[in-house]
């Protein structure tokens, strides 16, 4: 069992999830991470440990109820009580509505909404008994505004936002901080830069700080988790200074 508080990140990818993991590890948390391909965690765990932190990762398909139940139980029973659970699964795909298949729509909904429900419910199961903890969900521009070509993604993220809002109202009085973070910008990732190039834009020529640094998002999560409960934030939107909104 870890003597440190536990930060669980579900959907700990190479950018936002990794930045959150490093921020909480540097702040004294033992970081537990889950993603569909858990073998990719090795370099990140090595980096965290080299900096004096501690972390471990698991293969974790957040869309499977049995997996969610078993993995939360494993963390709680074998590693330690979860202090904060961050759901950071993506699902950002673009398809015109006539090209959006049933499989695409369902898969995106499973990633954005259904998996969030499973993770949020399982986290709450343990936190309510202790009457403390934080459950945070990563949202996007699509959480509050649908755009052309993003019917599947916006539908999933709208559902995620509704889930987070309902959970916040139900669990807040039980001392559980539930928050929804709207990332209203392109994040500086290889995926975003590739998409910009495909659209005919040169990401190298962008002014500094036009794309959001994953470390800035991680710092926001750190701040949210350490708010006093007489001033909890439920929903927070962040964007670079140059973003049009």
mmCIF file of C-alpha atoms in Angstrom:
data_model
loop_
_atom_site.group_PDB
_atom_site.id
_atom_site.type_symbol
_atom_site.label_atom_id
_atom_site.label_comp_id
_atom_site.label_asym_id
_atom_site.label_seq_id
_atom_site.Cartn_x
_atom_site.Cartn_y
_atom_site.Cartn_z
ATOM 1 C CA UNK A 1 0.000 0.000 0.000
ATOM 2 C CA UNK A 2 1.255 3.467 -0.842
ATOM 3 C CA UNK A 3 1.772 5.939 1.984
ATOM 4 C CA UNK A 4 1.110 8.767 -0.446
ATOM 5 C CA UNK A 5 -2.318 10.055 -1.523
ATOM 6 C CA UNK A 6 -3.482 8.411 -4.746
ATOM 7 C CA UNK A 7 -4.172 10.246 -7.999
ATOM 8 C CA UNK A 8 -5.926 7.997 -10.524
ATOM 9 C CA UNK A 9 -5.904 9.111 -14.163
ATOM 10 C CA UNK A 10 -8.110 7.182 -16.590
ATOM 11 C CA UNK A 11 -7.181 7.936 -20.173
ATOM 12 C CA UNK A 12 -3.603 8.883 -19.347
ATOM 13 C CA UNK A 13 -2.326 9.524 -22.839
ATOM 14 C CA UNK A 14 0.970 10.967 -24.021
ATOM 15 C CA UNK A 15 0.113 14.643 -23.601
ATOM 16 C CA UNK A 16 -2.604 15.887 -21.235
ATOM 17 C CA UNK A 17 -2.702 12.697 -19.172
ATOM 18 C CA UNK A 18 1.080 12.528 -18.971
ATOM 19 C CA UNK A 19 1.321 16.159 -17.908
ATOM 20 C CA UNK A 20 -1.282 15.639 -15.176
ATOM 21 C CA UNK A 21 0.588 12.560 -13.977
ATOM 22 C CA UNK A 22 3.893 14.429 -13.738
ATOM 23 C CA UNK A 23 2.292 17.385 -11.939
ATOM 24 C CA UNK A 24 0.637 15.286 -9.259
ATOM 25 C CA UNK A 25 3.697 13.067 -8.852
ATOM 26 C CA UNK A 26 5.862 16.135 -8.305
ATOM 27 C CA UNK A 27 3.332 17.291 -5.715
ATOM 28 C CA UNK A 28 3.748 14.160 -3.615
ATOM 29 C CA UNK A 29 1.027 11.893 -4.994
ATOM 30 C CA UNK A 30 1.406 8.294 -6.084
ATOM 31 C CA UNK A 31 -0.007 8.308 -9.597
ATOM 32 C CA UNK A 32 -1.981 5.361 -10.963
ATOM 33 C CA UNK A 33 -2.687 5.484 -14.690
ATOM 34 C CA UNK A 34 -4.923 3.554 -17.042
ATOM 35 C CA UNK A 35 -5.128 3.402 -20.836
ATOM 36 C CA UNK A 36 -6.080 0.834 -23.430
ATOM 37 C CA UNK A 37 -2.426 0.076 -24.210
ATOM 38 C CA UNK A 38 -0.778 -0.017 -20.824
ATOM 39 C CA UNK A 39 2.577 -1.048 -22.273
ATOM 40 C CA UNK A 40 3.112 2.546 -23.411
ATOM 41 C CA UNK A 41 3.504 3.762 -19.834
ATOM 42 C CA UNK A 42 7.104 2.606 -19.357
ATOM 43 C CA UNK A 43 8.879 5.820 -20.526
ATOM 44 C CA UNK A 44 6.519 8.073 -18.534
ATOM 45 C CA UNK A 45 6.895 6.022 -15.358
ATOM 46 C CA UNK A 46 10.683 6.090 -15.773
ATOM 47 C CA UNK A 47 10.600 9.878 -16.176
ATOM 48 C CA UNK A 48 8.439 10.320 -13.079
ATOM 49 C CA UNK A 49 10.645 8.029 -10.996
ATOM 50 C CA UNK A 50 13.823 9.754 -12.214
ATOM 51 C CA UNK A 51 12.360 13.017 -10.901
ATOM 52 C CA UNK A 52 11.751 11.452 -7.489
ATOM 53 C CA UNK A 53 8.067 10.589 -7.902
ATOM 54 C CA UNK A 54 6.190 7.307 -7.997
ATOM 55 C CA UNK A 55 3.719 5.951 -10.534
ATOM 56 C CA UNK A 56 2.354 2.781 -12.033
ATOM 57 C CA UNK A 57 0.167 2.005 -15.024
ATOM 58 C CA UNK A 58 -2.365 -0.563 -16.150
ATOM 59 C CA UNK A 59 -4.059 -1.658 -19.342
ATOM 60 C CA UNK A 60 -7.565 -0.322 -18.757
ATOM 61 C CA UNK A 61 -10.454 -0.231 -21.205
ATOM 62 C CA UNK A 62 -12.695 2.304 -19.489
ATOM 63 C CA UNK A 63 -15.673 1.266 -21.643
ATOM 64 C CA UNK A 64 -15.960 -2.136 -19.947
ATOM 65 C CA UNK A 65 -18.013 -2.267 -16.745
ATOM 66 C CA UNK A 66 -16.251 -5.374 -15.454
ATOM 67 C CA UNK A 67 -12.879 -3.724 -15.986
ATOM 68 C CA UNK A 68 -13.969 -0.573 -14.184
ATOM 69 C CA UNK A 69 -15.284 -2.485 -11.192
ATOM 70 C CA UNK A 70 -12.238 -4.744 -10.937
ATOM 71 C CA UNK A 71 -9.635 -2.043 -11.462
ATOM 72 C CA UNK A 72 -11.108 0.400 -8.952
ATOM 73 C CA UNK A 73 -11.282 -2.412 -6.414
ATOM 74 C CA UNK A 74 -7.668 -3.347 -7.148
ATOM 75 C CA UNK A 75 -6.432 0.216 -6.658
ATOM 76 C CA UNK A 76 -8.391 0.656 -3.444
ATOM 77 C CA UNK A 77 -7.462 -2.738 -1.978
ATOM 78 C CA UNK A 78 -3.861 -3.087 -3.131
ATOM 79 C CA UNK A 79 -2.508 0.441 -3.684
ATOM 80 C CA UNK A 80 -4.453 2.859 -1.522
ATOM 81 C CA UNK A 81 -7.585 5.011 -1.205
ATOM 82 C CA UNK A 82 -8.149 7.182 -4.248
ATOM 83 C CA UNK A 83 -7.902 10.869 -3.344
ATOM 84 C CA UNK A 84 -8.602 12.196 -6.830
ATOM 85 C CA UNK A 85 -9.927 10.505 -9.969
ATOM 86 C CA UNK A 86 -9.446 12.255 -13.304
ATOM 87 C CA UNK A 87 -11.332 10.982 -16.346
ATOM 88 C CA UNK A 88 -9.375 12.102 -19.403
ATOM 89 C CA UNK A 89 -10.551 9.811 -22.209
ATOM 90 C CA UNK A 90 -10.730 11.571 -25.589
ATOM 91 C CA UNK A 91 -12.851 10.690 -28.627
ATOM 92 C CA UNK A 92 -12.211 13.698 -30.861
ATOM 93 C CA UNK A 93 -13.121 12.582 -34.383
ATOM 94 C CA UNK A 94 -14.536 14.516 -37.308
ATOM 95 C CA UNK A 95 -17.083 12.960 -39.662
ATOM 96 C CA UNK A 96 -19.743 14.674 -41.784
ATOM 97 C CA UNK A 97 -23.146 13.455 -40.608
ATOM 98 C CA UNK A 98 -23.716 11.390 -43.756
ATOM 99 C CA UNK A 99 -20.414 9.594 -43.133
ATOM 100 C CA UNK A 100 -21.022 9.022 -39.426
ATOM 101 C CA UNK A 101 -21.692 5.321 -39.106
ATOM 102 C CA UNK A 102 -23.552 3.722 -36.242
ATOM 103 C CA UNK A 103 -20.268 2.191 -35.114
ATOM 104 C CA UNK A 104 -18.491 5.563 -35.022
ATOM 105 C CA UNK A 105 -21.284 7.284 -33.117
ATOM 106 C CA UNK A 106 -21.606 4.473 -30.596
ATOM 107 C CA UNK A 107 -17.852 4.163 -30.042
ATOM 108 C CA UNK A 108 -17.431 7.895 -29.439
ATOM 109 C CA UNK A 109 -20.381 7.888 -27.031
ATOM 110 C CA UNK A 110 -18.846 4.932 -25.193
ATOM 111 C CA UNK A 111 -15.552 6.761 -24.846
ATOM 112 C CA UNK A 112 -16.880 10.182 -23.878
ATOM 113 C CA UNK A 113 -19.999 9.392 -21.865
ATOM 114 C CA UNK A 114 -20.463 5.742 -20.959
ATOM 115 C CA UNK A 115 -16.886 5.235 -19.800
ATOM 116 C CA UNK A 116 -17.129 8.462 -17.797
ATOM 117 C CA UNK A 117 -20.264 7.175 -16.093
ATOM 118 C CA UNK A 118 -18.579 3.903 -15.148
ATOM 119 C CA UNK A 119 -15.473 5.654 -13.825
ATOM 120 C CA UNK A 120 -17.418 8.329 -11.971
ATOM 121 C CA UNK A 121 -19.752 5.807 -10.371
ATOM 122 C CA UNK A 122 -16.939 3.552 -9.205
ATOM 123 C CA UNK A 123 -14.929 6.478 -7.816
ATOM 124 C CA UNK A 124 -17.993 7.758 -5.976
ATOM 125 C CA UNK A 125 -18.626 4.317 -4.495
ATOM 126 C CA UNK A 126 -15.433 4.578 -2.455
ATOM 127 C CA UNK A 127 -15.296 8.324 -1.889
ATOM 128 C CA UNK A 128 -18.823 8.652 -0.513
ATOM 129 C CA UNK A 129 -18.025 6.091 2.164
ATOM 130 C CA UNK A 130 -15.048 8.248 3.222
ATOM 131 C CA UNK A 131 -16.885 11.525 2.610
ATOM 132 C CA UNK A 132 -13.964 13.071 0.746
ATOM 133 C CA UNK A 133 -12.364 13.090 -2.686
ATOM 134 C CA UNK A 134 -12.351 14.748 -6.100
ATOM 135 C CA UNK A 135 -13.744 13.484 -9.408
ATOM 136 C CA UNK A 136 -12.779 15.567 -12.434
ATOM 137 C CA UNK A 137 -13.785 15.177 -16.086
ATOM 138 C CA UNK A 138 -11.932 16.537 -19.115
ATOM 139 C CA UNK A 139 -14.313 18.237 -21.518
ATOM 140 C CA UNK A 140 -13.807 20.219 -24.711
ATOM 141 C CA UNK A 141 -15.286 22.986 -26.822
ATOM 142 C CA UNK A 142 -17.682 20.289 -28.044
ATOM 143 C CA UNK A 143 -19.043 19.987 -24.489
ATOM 144 C CA UNK A 144 -20.909 23.254 -24.934
ATOM 145 C CA UNK A 145 -21.040 23.871 -28.692
ATOM 146 C CA UNK A 146 -21.624 21.473 -31.536
ATOM 147 C CA UNK A 147 -19.749 22.157 -34.762
ATOM 148 C CA UNK A 148 -20.015 20.990 -38.346
ATOM 149 C CA UNK A 149 -18.630 17.491 -38.637
ATOM 150 C CA UNK A 150 -18.618 16.806 -34.913
ATOM 151 C CA UNK A 151 -22.081 15.356 -34.273
ATOM 152 C CA UNK A 152 -20.678 12.229 -32.616
ATOM 153 C CA UNK A 153 -18.045 14.005 -30.551
ATOM 154 C CA UNK A 154 -20.350 16.813 -29.409
ATOM 155 C CA UNK A 155 -23.100 14.369 -28.489
ATOM 156 C CA UNK A 156 -20.684 12.409 -26.317
ATOM 157 C CA UNK A 157 -19.187 15.486 -24.694
ATOM 158 C CA UNK A 158 -22.593 17.090 -24.075
ATOM 159 C CA UNK A 159 -23.555 13.887 -22.267
ATOM 160 C CA UNK A 160 -20.325 13.985 -20.271
ATOM 161 C CA UNK A 161 -21.093 17.531 -19.175
ATOM 162 C CA UNK A 162 -24.582 16.542 -18.041
ATOM 163 C CA UNK A 163 -23.168 13.597 -16.113
ATOM 164 C CA UNK A 164 -20.619 15.807 -14.357
ATOM 165 C CA UNK A 165 -23.218 18.444 -13.496
ATOM 166 C CA UNK A 166 -25.625 15.896 -12.048
ATOM 167 C CA UNK A 167 -22.877 14.209 -10.054
ATOM 168 C CA UNK A 168 -21.670 17.548 -8.682
ATOM 169 C CA UNK A 169 -25.134 18.406 -7.390
ATOM 170 C CA UNK A 170 -25.612 14.985 -5.849
ATOM 171 C CA UNK A 171 -22.151 14.448 -4.387
ATOM 172 C CA UNK A 172 -21.147 17.972 -3.393
ATOM 173 C CA UNK A 173 -23.153 17.852 -0.140
ATOM 174 C CA UNK A 174 -21.276 14.620 0.649
ATOM 175 C CA UNK A 175 -17.938 16.463 0.444
ATOM 176 C CA UNK A 176 -17.030 15.116 -3.006
ATOM 177 C CA UNK A 177 -15.697 17.774 -5.377
ATOM 178 C CA UNK A 178 -16.884 17.087 -8.939
ATOM 179 C CA UNK A 179 -15.618 19.370 -11.699
ATOM 180 C CA UNK A 180 -15.813 19.565 -15.485
ATOM 181 C CA UNK A 181 -12.934 21.251 -17.322
ATOM 182 C CA UNK A 182 -13.736 22.695 -20.760
ATOM 183 C CA UNK A 183 -10.573 22.837 -22.842
ATOM 184 C CA UNK A 184 -11.645 25.394 -25.411
ATOM 185 C CA UNK A 185 -8.616 25.269 -27.668
ATOM 186 C CA UNK A 186 -6.258 23.174 -29.675
ATOM 187 C CA UNK A 187 -3.745 21.474 -27.408
ATOM 188 C CA UNK A 188 -0.119 21.286 -28.487
ATOM 189 C CA UNK A 189 -0.023 17.619 -29.467
ATOM 190 C CA UNK A 190 1.172 15.730 -32.505
ATOM 191 C CA UNK A 191 -2.474 14.927 -33.338
ATOM 192 C CA UNK A 192 -3.473 18.611 -33.420
ATOM 193 C CA UNK A 193 -0.424 19.646 -35.426
ATOM 194 C CA UNK A 194 -1.064 16.905 -37.985
ATOM 195 C CA UNK A 195 -4.686 17.987 -38.290
ATOM 196 C CA UNK A 196 -3.604 21.597 -38.866
ATOM 197 C CA UNK A 197 -1.225 20.530 -41.622
ATOM 198 C CA UNK A 198 -3.983 18.535 -43.288
ATOM 199 C CA UNK A 199 -6.088 21.704 -43.273
ATOM 200 C CA UNK A 200 -3.314 23.604 -45.040
ATOM 201 C CA UNK A 201 -1.980 25.464 -41.996
ATOM 202 C CA UNK A 202 1.615 25.549 -40.822
ATOM 203 C CA UNK A 203 1.746 24.869 -37.059
ATOM 204 C CA UNK A 204 5.413 25.915 -36.957
ATOM 205 C CA UNK A 205 4.472 29.476 -37.943
ATOM 206 C CA UNK A 206 1.972 29.933 -35.110
ATOM 207 C CA UNK A 207 2.681 32.727 -32.614
ATOM 208 C CA UNK A 208 3.905 31.512 -29.213
ATOM 209 C CA UNK A 209 1.233 30.144 -26.868
ATOM 210 C CA UNK A 210 -1.416 29.844 -29.596
ATOM 211 C CA UNK A 211 -1.801 26.158 -28.825
ATOM 212 C CA UNK A 212 -2.387 25.168 -25.212
ATOM 213 C CA UNK A 213 0.479 23.534 -23.360
ATOM 214 C CA UNK A 214 -0.586 20.290 -21.640
ATOM 215 C CA UNK A 215 1.331 21.467 -18.563
ATOM 216 C CA UNK A 216 -1.050 24.423 -18.253
ATOM 217 C CA UNK A 217 -3.999 22.032 -18.169
ATOM 218 C CA UNK A 218 -2.251 19.910 -15.549
ATOM 219 C CA UNK A 219 -1.680 22.964 -13.370
ATOM 220 C CA UNK A 220 -5.361 23.817 -13.616
ATOM 221 C CA UNK A 221 -6.303 20.357 -12.348
ATOM 222 C CA UNK A 222 -3.823 20.711 -9.497
ATOM 223 C CA UNK A 223 -5.386 24.037 -8.490
ATOM 224 C CA UNK A 224 -8.937 22.664 -8.726
ATOM 225 C CA UNK A 225 -8.111 19.774 -6.438
ATOM 226 C CA UNK A 226 -6.670 22.090 -3.805
ATOM 227 C CA UNK A 227 -9.570 24.551 -3.653
ATOM 228 C CA UNK A 228 -11.231 25.108 -0.293
ATOM 229 C CA UNK A 229 -14.714 23.607 -0.245
ATOM 230 C CA UNK A 230 -16.349 26.965 0.493
ATOM 231 C CA UNK A 231 -15.199 28.016 -2.990
ATOM 232 C CA UNK A 232 -15.321 24.936 -5.176
ATOM 233 C CA UNK A 233 -15.409 25.389 -8.945
ATOM 234 C CA UNK A 234 -17.663 23.008 -10.831
ATOM 235 C CA UNK A 235 -17.013 24.100 -14.408
ATOM 236 C CA UNK A 236 -13.948 25.900 -15.666
ATOM 237 C CA UNK A 237 -13.125 26.825 -19.245
ATOM 238 C CA UNK A 238 -9.561 27.565 -20.283
ATOM 239 C CA UNK A 239 -8.091 28.744 -23.583
ATOM 240 C CA UNK A 240 -4.975 30.526 -24.913
ATOM 241 C CA UNK A 241 -5.012 34.304 -25.160
ATOM 242 C CA UNK A 242 -5.269 34.138 -28.969
ATOM 243 C CA UNK A 243 -8.198 31.711 -29.153
ATOM 244 C CA UNK A 244 -11.353 33.133 -30.758
ATOM 245 C CA UNK A 245 -14.475 32.391 -28.772
#
